[in-house]
Amino acid sequence: MSDLLLQLDPLKQEAVSAMAAATDLPALEQIKGRYVGPQGKFTALMKQLGSLPKEERPAAGKVINAAKTELEATLAGRRDELELKAALPKEPVDWTAPGRRRAIGRLHPLTQVTEDIVRAFRKIGFAVADGPEVEDEHHVFDALNTPADHPARDAQDTFYLATKDRPLLRTHTSSVQIRAMKNQPPPVRIVVPGRVFRRDNADATHNPTFHQIEGLYVDKDVTVGDLKGTVEFVFRELMGKDTKIRFRPHYFSYTEPSLEIDFTNALVKKLGKDWLEIAGCGMVHPQVFENVGYDPEVWSGWAFGFGIERIAMIRYGVSDIRLFYENDIRFLNQF
Ligand code: DAH
């Protein structure tokens, strides 16, 4: 074999290992120049092809071309790797940092309000829970201590599905309390934003589907004082520091005592009102704890529920609930 071909293989190996050892793109370009550039060692070898005896040239040319192709492929592969490496961040990245603001579009006002409510509860350790919109009577009514003859179960108020086991569209997010407690042992600290359905005819303040947020806190020695403090904190976060809260006795089958929450602030005064009714709440009824297998002698807790549209309407001064569902861009653009 000619001298030339004997040199070829070691040179190729040398070039391949040099490329593999290059740690960035400029280094790789230098190596390229050193071996396959116009002044490169490999190029010099190719030039010697002409000095071989004529009959050896075709075979030698073939070998050299194959080696050249291999070197080019190695070079391209290493270039891809180093480009990728160059594109990756050099510093450690904080993936929890806020992202860029979206360039176009924005969140629906109801989504914005929901996120604000959830954010307020997250600050004090609540997690978000979820449950199905198509439910059964057990989770929506029975387990919440709402007996079969209770007016809330009237078909006038509830959408039942026309199948034999009577699934229904949940009339409130309270059904998720039952699911959450059945799924985990106490303590529980959850909020549940979600869509609910009632056979209300659409008018300025009612719609057959709307959104609620449910909260549930279960632990040892939970008191009405905890409930009041939490509700006050959250409404101040949502509606401003000047917000005041008032509790009135009420009735819900799943709480005892049950309370209704009114609030007031400058916005409410502007509407010409002293107080606005905003939420229902109470201490979880011992029967509800029994129904999910929690011992009511050990555990106590409170729950609340309120309408998200109602909060949004007060906050933004919207007087017709239907505006939230019409998706008129002139309305949505204002949020
Ligand atoms: N489920 C009630 C409603 O739809 C709201 C509510 C009241 C939820 C009291 C609760 C509660 O968890 O304790 O009007």
CSV table of C-alpha atoms and ligand atoms in Angstrom, one decimal:
chain,number,residue,atom,x,y,z
A,1,MET,CA,0.0,0.0,0.0
A,2,SER,CA,1.2,3.4,-0.8
A,3,ASP,CA,2.6,5.7,1.8
A,4,LEU,CA,-0.3,8.0,1.3
A,5,LEU,CA,-2.9,5.5,2.3
A,6,LEU,CA,-0.9,4.4,5.3
A,7,GLN,CA,-1.1,8.0,6.6
A,8,LEU,CA,-4.8,8.3,5.9
A,9,ASP,CA,-6.2,6.2,8.6
A,10,PRO,CA,-4.2,7.6,11.6
A,11,LEU,CA,-4.9,11.2,10.3
A,12,LYS,CA,-8.6,10.4,10.1
A,13,GLN,CA,-8.6,9.0,13.7
A,14,GLU,CA,-6.8,12.1,14.9
A,15,ALA,CA,-9.3,14.4,13.2
A,16,VAL,CA,-12.3,12.5,14.6
A,17,SER,CA,-10.9,12.6,18.2
A,18,ALA,CA,-10.1,16.3,17.9
A,19,MET,CA,-13.6,17.0,16.8
A,20,ALA,CA,-15.1,15.0,19.7
A,21,ALA,CA,-12.8,16.9,22.1
A,22,ALA,CA,-13.9,20.3,20.8
A,23,THR,CA,-16.0,22.0,23.6
A,24,ASP,CA,-17.5,24.8,21.6
A,25,LEU,CA,-18.2,25.9,18.0
A,26,PRO,CA,-15.2,28.2,17.5
A,27,ALA,CA,-12.9,25.3,18.6
A,28,LEU,CA,-14.6,23.0,16.2
A,29,GLU,CA,-14.2,25.5,13.3
A,30,GLN,CA,-10.4,25.7,14.1
A,31,ILE,CA,-10.2,21.9,14.0
A,32,LYS,CA,-12.1,21.9,10.7
A,33,GLY,CA,-9.4,24.3,9.3
A,34,ARG,CA,-6.6,22.2,10.7
A,35,TYR,CA,-7.7,19.0,8.9
A,36,VAL,CA,-10.1,19.7,6.1
A,37,GLY,CA,-9.6,23.5,5.4
A,38,PRO,CA,-7.6,24.6,2.3
A,39,GLN,CA,-4.4,24.5,4.4
A,40,GLY,CA,-5.5,21.4,6.3
A,41,LYS,CA,-3.6,18.2,6.7
A,42,PHE,CA,-6.3,16.1,5.1
A,43,THR,CA,-6.4,18.4,2.1
A,44,ALA,CA,-2.7,18.2,1.8
A,45,LEU,CA,-3.0,14.4,1.6
A,46,MET,CA,-5.6,14.7,-1.1
A,47,LYS,CA,-3.3,16.9,-3.1
A,48,GLN,CA,-0.6,14.2,-3.1
A,49,LEU,CA,-3.0,11.9,-4.9
A,50,GLY,CA,-1.7,13.3,-8.2
A,51,SER,CA,1.8,12.1,-7.4
A,52,LEU,CA,0.7,8.5,-7.2
A,53,PRO,CA,1.3,6.1,-10.1
A,54,LYS,CA,-1.6,6.4,-12.5
A,55,GLU,CA,-2.9,2.8,-11.9
A,56,GLU,CA,-3.1,3.3,-8.1
A,57,ARG,CA,-5.0,6.6,-8.3
A,58,PRO,CA,-8.6,5.3,-8.7
A,59,ALA,CA,-8.5,3.0,-5.7
A,60,ALA,CA,-6.7,5.5,-3.5
A,61,GLY,CA,-9.2,8.2,-4.6
A,62,LYS,CA,-12.0,6.0,-3.5
A,63,VAL,CA,-10.6,5.4,0.0
A,64,ILE,CA,-9.7,9.1,0.5
A,65,ASN,CA,-13.3,10.1,-0.6
A,66,ALA,CA,-14.8,7.7,1.8
A,67,ALA,CA,-12.7,9.1,4.6
A,68,LYS,CA,-13.6,12.6,3.6
A,69,THR,CA,-17.3,11.8,3.7
A,70,GLU,CA,-16.9,10.3,7.1
A,71,LEU,CA,-15.1,13.3,8.4
A,72,GLU,CA,-17.8,15.6,7.1
A,73,ALA,CA,-20.5,13.6,8.8
A,74,THR,CA,-18.5,13.6,12.1
A,75,LEU,CA,-18.1,17.4,11.8
A,76,ALA,CA,-21.8,18.0,11.1
A,77,GLY,CA,-22.8,15.8,14.0
A,78,ARG,CA,-20.5,17.5,16.4
A,79,ARG,CA,-21.6,20.9,15.1
A,80,ASP,CA,-25.3,20.0,15.9
A,81,GLU,CA,-24.3,18.9,19.4
A,82,LEU,CA,-22.4,22.1,20.1
A,83,GLU,CA,-25.1,24.3,18.7
A,84,LEU,CA,-27.6,22.7,21.0
A,85,LYS,CA,-25.2,23.2,23.9
A,86,ALA,CA,-24.7,26.9,23.0
A,87,ALA,CA,-28.5,27.4,22.9
A,88,LEU,CA,-29.0,26.0,26.4
A,89,PRO,CA,-28.9,28.5,29.3
A,90,LYS,CA,-25.5,28.8,30.9
A,91,GLU,CA,-26.8,29.8,34.3
A,92,PRO,CA,-28.9,27.5,36.5
A,93,VAL,CA,-32.6,28.3,35.6
A,94,ASP,CA,-35.3,29.1,38.0
A,95,TRP,CA,-38.3,27.4,36.3
A,96,THR,CA,-40.6,28.9,38.9
A,97,ALA,CA,-40.0,32.5,37.9
A,98,PRO,CA,-42.9,34.2,36.2
A,99,GLY,CA,-43.0,33.8,32.4
A,100,ARG,CA,-43.2,36.5,29.8
A,101,ARG,CA,-46.5,38.3,29.5
A,102,ARG,CA,-48.6,37.1,26.6
A,103,ALA,CA,-48.2,39.2,23.5
A,104,ILE,CA,-51.9,39.1,22.5
A,105,GLY,CA,-55.1,38.1,24.2
A,106,ARG,CA,-55.9,38.0,27.9
A,107,LEU,CA,-57.7,35.8,30.4
A,108,HIS,CA,-61.5,36.0,30.6
A,109,PRO,CA,-62.6,38.2,33.5
A,110,LEU,CA,-64.1,35.1,35.3
A,111,THR,CA,-60.8,33.3,35.0
A,112,GLN,CA,-59.0,36.3,36.3
A,113,VAL,CA,-61.3,36.5,39.4
A,114,THR,CA,-61.1,32.8,39.9
A,115,GLU,CA,-57.3,32.9,39.9
A,116,ASP,CA,-57.3,35.8,42.3
A,117,ILE,CA,-59.5,33.9,44.7
A,118,VAL,CA,-57.4,30.8,44.5
A,119,ARG,CA,-54.2,32.8,44.9
A,120,ALA,CA,-55.6,34.3,48.1
A,121,PHE,CA,-56.4,30.9,49.5
A,122,ARG,CA,-53.1,29.5,48.4
A,123,LYS,CA,-51.3,32.1,50.5
A,124,ILE,CA,-52.8,30.4,53.6
A,125,GLY,CA,-52.1,26.8,52.6
A,126,PHE,CA,-55.2,25.7,50.7
A,127,ALA,CA,-54.9,23.4,47.7
A,128,VAL,CA,-57.1,23.2,44.7
A,129,ALA,CA,-59.4,20.2,44.3
A,130,ASP,CA,-61.7,19.1,41.5
A,131,GLY,CA,-64.7,17.0,40.9
A,132,PRO,CA,-67.1,16.1,38.1
A,133,GLU,CA,-69.9,18.3,36.8
A,134,VAL,CA,-72.1,15.4,36.0
A,135,GLU,CA,-72.7,14.0,39.5
A,136,ASP,CA,-75.0,11.6,41.4
A,137,GLU,CA,-77.6,12.4,44.0
A,138,HIS,CA,-75.4,10.9,46.7
A,139,HIS,CA,-72.6,13.5,46.3
A,140,VAL,CA,-74.8,16.5,45.6
A,141,PHE,CA,-77.5,15.8,48.1
A,142,ASP,CA,-77.6,12.7,50.3
A,143,ALA,CA,-74.1,12.7,51.7
A,144,LEU,CA,-74.5,16.4,52.4
A,145,ASN,CA,-77.4,15.6,54.6
A,146,THR,CA,-80.0,17.0,52.2
A,147,PRO,CA,-83.0,14.6,52.5
A,148,ALA,CA,-85.0,13.4,49.5
A,149,ASP,CA,-87.9,15.6,50.4
A,150,HIS,CA,-85.8,18.8,50.6
A,151,PRO,CA,-86.9,21.6,48.2
A,152,ALA,CA,-83.3,21.8,46.8
A,153,ARG,CA,-83.9,18.4,45.3
A,154,ASP,CA,-86.9,19.6,43.4
A,155,ALA,CA,-86.6,18.8,39.7
A,156,GLN,CA,-87.6,22.5,39.2
A,157,ASP,CA,-84.1,23.5,40.4
A,158,THR,CA,-81.9,20.6,39.2
A,159,PHE,CA,-81.1,19.3,35.7
A,160,TYR,CA,-81.5,15.5,35.9
A,161,LEU,CA,-80.2,13.5,33.0
A,162,ALA,CA,-82.7,11.2,31.4
A,163,THR,CA,-81.0,7.9,32.2
A,164,LYS,CA,-82.0,5.3,34.7
A,165,ASP,CA,-79.5,5.9,37.6
A,166,ARG,CA,-80.5,9.6,37.7
A,167,PRO,CA,-77.2,11.4,37.2
A,168,LEU,CA,-77.6,15.1,37.4
A,169,LEU,CA,-75.6,18.3,36.8
A,170,ARG,CA,-74.2,19.4,40.1
A,171,THR,CA,-76.2,22.4,41.6
A,172,HIS,CA,-73.2,23.4,43.8
A,173,THR,CA,-69.5,22.6,44.2
A,174,SER,CA,-70.3,21.3,47.7
A,175,SER,CA,-70.4,17.8,46.1
A,176,VAL,CA,-66.6,18.0,45.9
A,177,GLN,CA,-66.4,18.2,49.7
A,178,ILE,CA,-67.7,14.7,49.9
A,179,ARG,CA,-65.3,13.4,47.2
A,180,ALA,CA,-62.3,15.1,48.8
A,181,MET,CA,-63.0,13.7,52.3
A,182,LYS,CA,-63.7,10.2,51.0
A,183,ASN,CA,-60.4,10.3,49.1
A,184,GLN,CA,-58.1,11.4,52.0
A,185,PRO,CA,-57.9,11.2,55.7
A,186,PRO,CA,-58.1,14.6,57.6
A,187,PRO,CA,-56.7,17.2,57.9
A,188,VAL,CA,-58.2,18.8,54.7
A,189,ARG,CA,-57.6,22.3,53.4
A,190,ILE,CA,-59.0,22.7,49.9
A,191,VAL,CA,-60.8,25.1,47.6
A,192,VAL,CA,-62.8,24.0,44.6
A,193,PRO,CA,-63.6,26.4,41.8
A,194,GLY,CA,-66.0,24.9,39.3
A,195,ARG,CA,-69.1,25.2,37.2
A,196,VAL,CA,-72.5,24.5,38.5
A,197,PHE,CA,-76.0,24.2,37.0
A,198,ARG,CA,-79.5,25.3,38.1
A,199,ARG,CA,-82.7,25.6,36.2
A,200,ASP,CA,-82.8,29.3,36.6
A,201,ASN,CA,-84.1,31.2,33.6
A,202,ALA,CA,-81.5,33.6,32.3
A,203,ASP,CA,-82.1,37.2,33.5
A,204,ALA,CA,-79.7,40.0,34.5
A,205,THR,CA,-78.5,38.2,37.6
A,206,HIS,CA,-79.2,34.5,36.9
A,207,ASN,CA,-78.0,32.0,34.3
A,208,PRO,CA,-78.6,28.3,34.1
A,209,THR,CA,-74.9,27.7,34.5
A,210,PHE,CA,-72.5,29.7,36.6
A,211,HIS,CA,-69.4,29.2,38.7
A,212,GLN,CA,-68.8,28.7,42.4
A,213,ILE,CA,-65.9,28.3,44.7
A,214,GLU,CA,-66.1,25.9,47.6
A,215,GLY,CA,-63.8,25.8,50.6
A,216,LEU,CA,-63.3,23.1,53.2
A,217,TYR,CA,-61.1,23.0,56.2
A,218,VAL,CA,-61.0,20.0,58.5
A,219,ASP,CA,-58.6,19.6,61.4
A,220,LYS,CA,-58.6,19.2,65.2
A,221,ASP,CA,-60.2,22.1,67.2
A,222,VAL,CA,-61.3,24.2,64.2
A,223,THR,CA,-63.6,27.0,65.3
A,224,VAL,CA,-66.0,29.6,64.0
A,225,GLY,CA,-63.2,32.0,64.8
A,226,ASP,CA,-61.0,30.3,62.2
A,227,LEU,CA,-63.8,30.6,59.7
A,228,LYS,CA,-64.3,34.3,60.4
A,229,GLY,CA,-60.6,35.1,60.2
A,230,THR,CA,-60.1,33.2,57.0
A,231,VAL,CA,-63.2,34.7,55.2
A,232,GLU,CA,-62.1,38.2,56.3
A,233,PHE,CA,-58.6,37.7,55.1
A,234,VAL,CA,-59.7,36.4,51.7
A,235,PHE,CA,-62.3,39.1,51.0
A,236,ARG,CA,-59.8,41.8,52.0
A,237,GLU,CA,-57.4,40.3,49.5
A,238,LEU,CA,-60.1,40.3,46.8
A,239,MET,CA,-62.1,43.4,47.4
A,240,GLY,CA,-59.6,45.7,49.1
A,241,LYS,CA,-58.4,46.5,52.6
A,242,ASP,CA,-61.5,48.6,53.5
A,243,THR,CA,-63.7,45.5,53.3
A,244,LYS,CA,-65.8,44.6,56.3
A,245,ILE,CA,-67.5,41.2,56.9
A,246,ARG,CA,-70.7,40.4,58.8
A,247,PHE,CA,-72.2,37.0,59.6
A,248,ARG,CA,-75.9,36.2,59.9
A,249,PRO,CA,-77.5,32.9,61.0
A,250,HIS,CA,-78.8,30.8,58.2
A,251,TYR,CA,-79.7,27.2,57.3
A,252,PHE,CA,-77.7,24.7,55.2
A,253,SER,CA,-78.3,20.9,55.7
A,254,TYR,CA,-74.5,20.3,55.7
A,255,THR,CA,-73.4,22.8,58.3
A,256,GLU,CA,-74.4,23.5,61.9
A,257,PRO,CA,-74.4,26.3,62.8
A,258,SER,CA,-74.9,27.8,59.3
A,259,LEU,CA,-74.1,31.4,58.4
A,260,GLU,CA,-74.5,33.8,55.6
A,261,ILE,CA,-71.7,36.2,55.0
A,262,ASP,CA,-72.4,39.9,54.0
A,263,PHE,CA,-69.6,42.2,53.1
A,264,THR,CA,-69.3,45.9,52.6
A,265,ASN,CA,-66.7,48.4,51.3
A,266,ALA,CA,-66.5,51.5,49.2
A,267,LEU,CA,-67.8,49.7,46.1
A,268,VAL,CA,-70.9,48.4,47.9
A,269,LYS,CA,-71.6,52.0,49.2
A,270,LYS,CA,-71.3,53.2,45.6
A,271,LEU,CA,-74.1,50.8,44.7
A,272,GLY,CA,-76.2,52.6,47.3
A,273,LYS,CA,-76.2,49.5,49.6
A,274,ASP,CA,-75.0,49.0,53.2
A,275,TRP,CA,-74.2,45.3,52.9
A,276,LEU,CA,-74.2,42.7,50.1
A,277,GLU,CA,-74.8,39.0,50.7
A,278,ILE,CA,-71.9,37.2,49.3
A,279,ALA,CA,-71.4,33.6,50.6
A,280,GLY,CA,-72.8,30.8,52.6
A,281,CYS,CA,-70.8,28.9,55.2
A,282,GLY,CA,-70.8,27.1,58.5
A,283,MET,CA,-69.3,24.4,60.7
A,284,VAL,CA,-69.4,21.0,58.9
A,285,HIS,CA,-72.4,19.0,60.2
A,286,PRO,CA,-71.4,15.9,62.3
A,287,GLN,CA,-73.6,13.8,60.0
A,288,VAL,CA,-71.6,14.8,57.0
A,289,PHE,CA,-68.4,13.7,58.8
A,290,GLU,CA,-70.2,10.4,59.6
A,291,ASN,CA,-71.1,10.0,55.9
A,292,VAL,CA,-67.5,10.2,54.8
A,293,GLY,CA,-66.1,8.1,57.6
A,294,TYR,CA,-64.5,10.9,59.7
A,295,ASP,CA,-65.0,10.7,63.4
A,296,PRO,CA,-67.0,13.9,64.4
A,297,GLU,CA,-65.8,13.5,68.0
A,298,VAL,CA,-62.2,14.0,66.8
A,299,TRP,CA,-62.5,16.3,63.8
A,300,SER,CA,-64.1,19.6,63.3
A,301,GLY,CA,-64.2,21.9,60.3
A,302,TRP,CA,-65.8,24.7,58.3
A,303,ALA,CA,-67.0,25.1,54.8
A,304,PHE,CA,-68.1,27.9,52.6
A,305,GLY,CA,-69.4,28.4,49.0
A,306,PHE,CA,-69.9,31.5,46.9
A,307,GLY,CA,-70.6,32.6,43.4
A,308,ILE,CA,-67.6,33.7,41.2
A,309,GLU,CA,-69.8,35.8,38.8
A,310,ARG,CA,-71.2,37.7,41.7
A,311,ILE,CA,-67.8,38.7,42.9
A,312,ALA,CA,-66.8,39.7,39.4
A,313,MET,CA,-70.0,41.7,38.9
A,314,ILE,CA,-69.4,43.7,42.1
A,315,ARG,CA,-65.8,44.1,41.5
A,316,TYR,CA,-66.1,45.4,37.9
A,317,GLY,CA,-69.6,47.0,38.3
A,318,VAL,CA,-71.2,44.6,35.7
A,319,SER,CA,-75.0,44.6,36.1
A,320,ASP,CA,-75.9,41.8,33.6
A,321,ILE,CA,-74.4,38.3,34.2
A,322,ARG,CA,-75.0,37.3,30.6
A,323,LEU,CA,-72.3,39.6,29.4
A,324,PHE,CA,-69.8,37.1,30.8
A,325,TYR,CA,-71.0,34.4,28.4
A,326,GLU,CA,-71.6,36.3,25.2
A,327,ASN,CA,-67.9,36.7,24.4
A,328,ASP,CA,-68.5,40.1,22.9
A,329,ILE,CA,-65.0,41.4,22.3
A,330,ARG,CA,-66.0,45.0,23.2
A,331,PHE,CA,-66.9,43.7,26.7
A,332,LEU,CA,-63.9,41.4,27.1
A,333,ASN,CA,-61.5,44.0,26.0
A,334,GLN,CA,-62.2,46.0,29.1
A,335,PHE,CA,-60.6,43.5,31.5
B,1,DAH,N1,-73.7,25.1,48.5
B,1,DAH,C1,-74.2,26.5,48.9
B,1,DAH,C2,-74.9,27.1,47.7
B,1,DAH,O1,-74.8,26.6,46.6
B,1,DAH,C3,-73.1,27.3,49.3
B,1,DAH,C4,-72.5,26.8,50.6
B,1,DAH,C5,-73.1,27.2,51.8
B,1,DAH,C6,-71.5,26.0,50.6
B,1,DAH,C7,-72.6,26.7,53.0
B,1,DAH,C8,-70.9,25.5,51.8
B,1,DAH,C9,-71.5,25.9,53.0
B,1,DAH,O2,-69.9,24.7,51.8
B,1,DAH,O3,-71.0,25.4,54.1
B,1,DAH,O4,-75.6,28.1,47.8
